[in-house]
Amino acid sequence: MINAYLGVDIGSISTKGVIIDDHNKILASSYIWTKGNPMEAVKTLIHNLENQIDKTKINIIGVGTTGSARKLIGTMLNANVIKNEITAHAIGTLSLYPDVKTIFEIGGQDSKIILIEDGIVVDYAMNTLCAAGTGAFLSSQASRLGVEVEDFGNIALTSKKPTKIAARCTVFAESDLVHKLQMGYKKEDIIAGLCKSVVSNYLNNVGKGKKIKTPIIFQGGVSKNVGVKKAFEEEVGSEVIVDPNGHLMGALGVAILSKKAPTKTNFQFSITEDNFETRGIECNRCPNHCEIICISKNKQLIDAWGNRCSNGDIFHKQ
Ligand code: SF4
């Protein structure tokens, strides 16, 4: 039996997971869509990981979760580490690129920048509010242009003269794109222009005022778009590295962190057969009206959170 560690990064668009060994070697990995149902997504993810390993030879002693639903999924998986995305991505990336100074991350609905000095996060910024410049923005523009978003990057690379697109906001970008199409601009030039606008939006938003140093690692779903990678390199004037496992860095980071946790987990692959439910209860004991989230496993309450004072603890027992 070898010791192994499970890391799960659960976002609103995608769910990523890895199983690693003591040397951080990835033994199994999976990337699926969350489809608005994090609990079902995690069950599918665990099935996918389970199918890639020999369970008789692996003992999972650590589980880490990160991402927007990290608390919920952490409870479900009996995680011994629950960490924010910044820490998780930094630890995962540093395990492969110990000299990294800047991490660009653009996902389906948000983006972030992480600045690192001597292996320590010294600054970061996140954009979770504006869809402009994210994967969702590129997907909607791709369908408007009648091309697959997966082909966006390669089409952009064929452009000789990228069209300037105003992409500070999705509404302006869409109307500008329609306008440029009507004026007869070539599709590849518009697509290259969109890739450039994603980069300028990013650098003027999360990257504003940040001192960008090399080596730079670009990750998140949008990093698979070679057009955006090229646009970043032109804008910052240096190489931008995209790791083939860049989409797994958050999951890898929390799996590594779970190794160092003081407690071990008793994770079982059979959790995929358990019935998990969540419900929200409003506490009316004061004007705060806290919404307390209760999670139960096979009808037994296993965790609850959301109350701002101990008066709400009563709901943790119901
Ligand atoms: S949990 Fe505490 S702060 Fe929240 S509504 Fe109840 S009494 Fe008020």
GROMACS .gro file of C-alpha atoms in nm, residues 109-111 126-130:
model
    8
  109GLN     CA    1  -1.597   3.313  -1.496
  110ASP     CA    2  -1.316   3.480  -1.307
  111SER     CA    3  -0.952   3.572  -1.328
  126MET     CA    4  -0.905   3.858  -0.821
  127ASN     CA    5  -1.188   3.957  -1.051
  128THR     CA    6  -1.506   3.764  -0.984
  129LEU     CA    7  -1.755   4.029  -1.092
  130CYS     CA    8  -1.691   4.115  -1.456
   0.00000   0.00000   0.00000
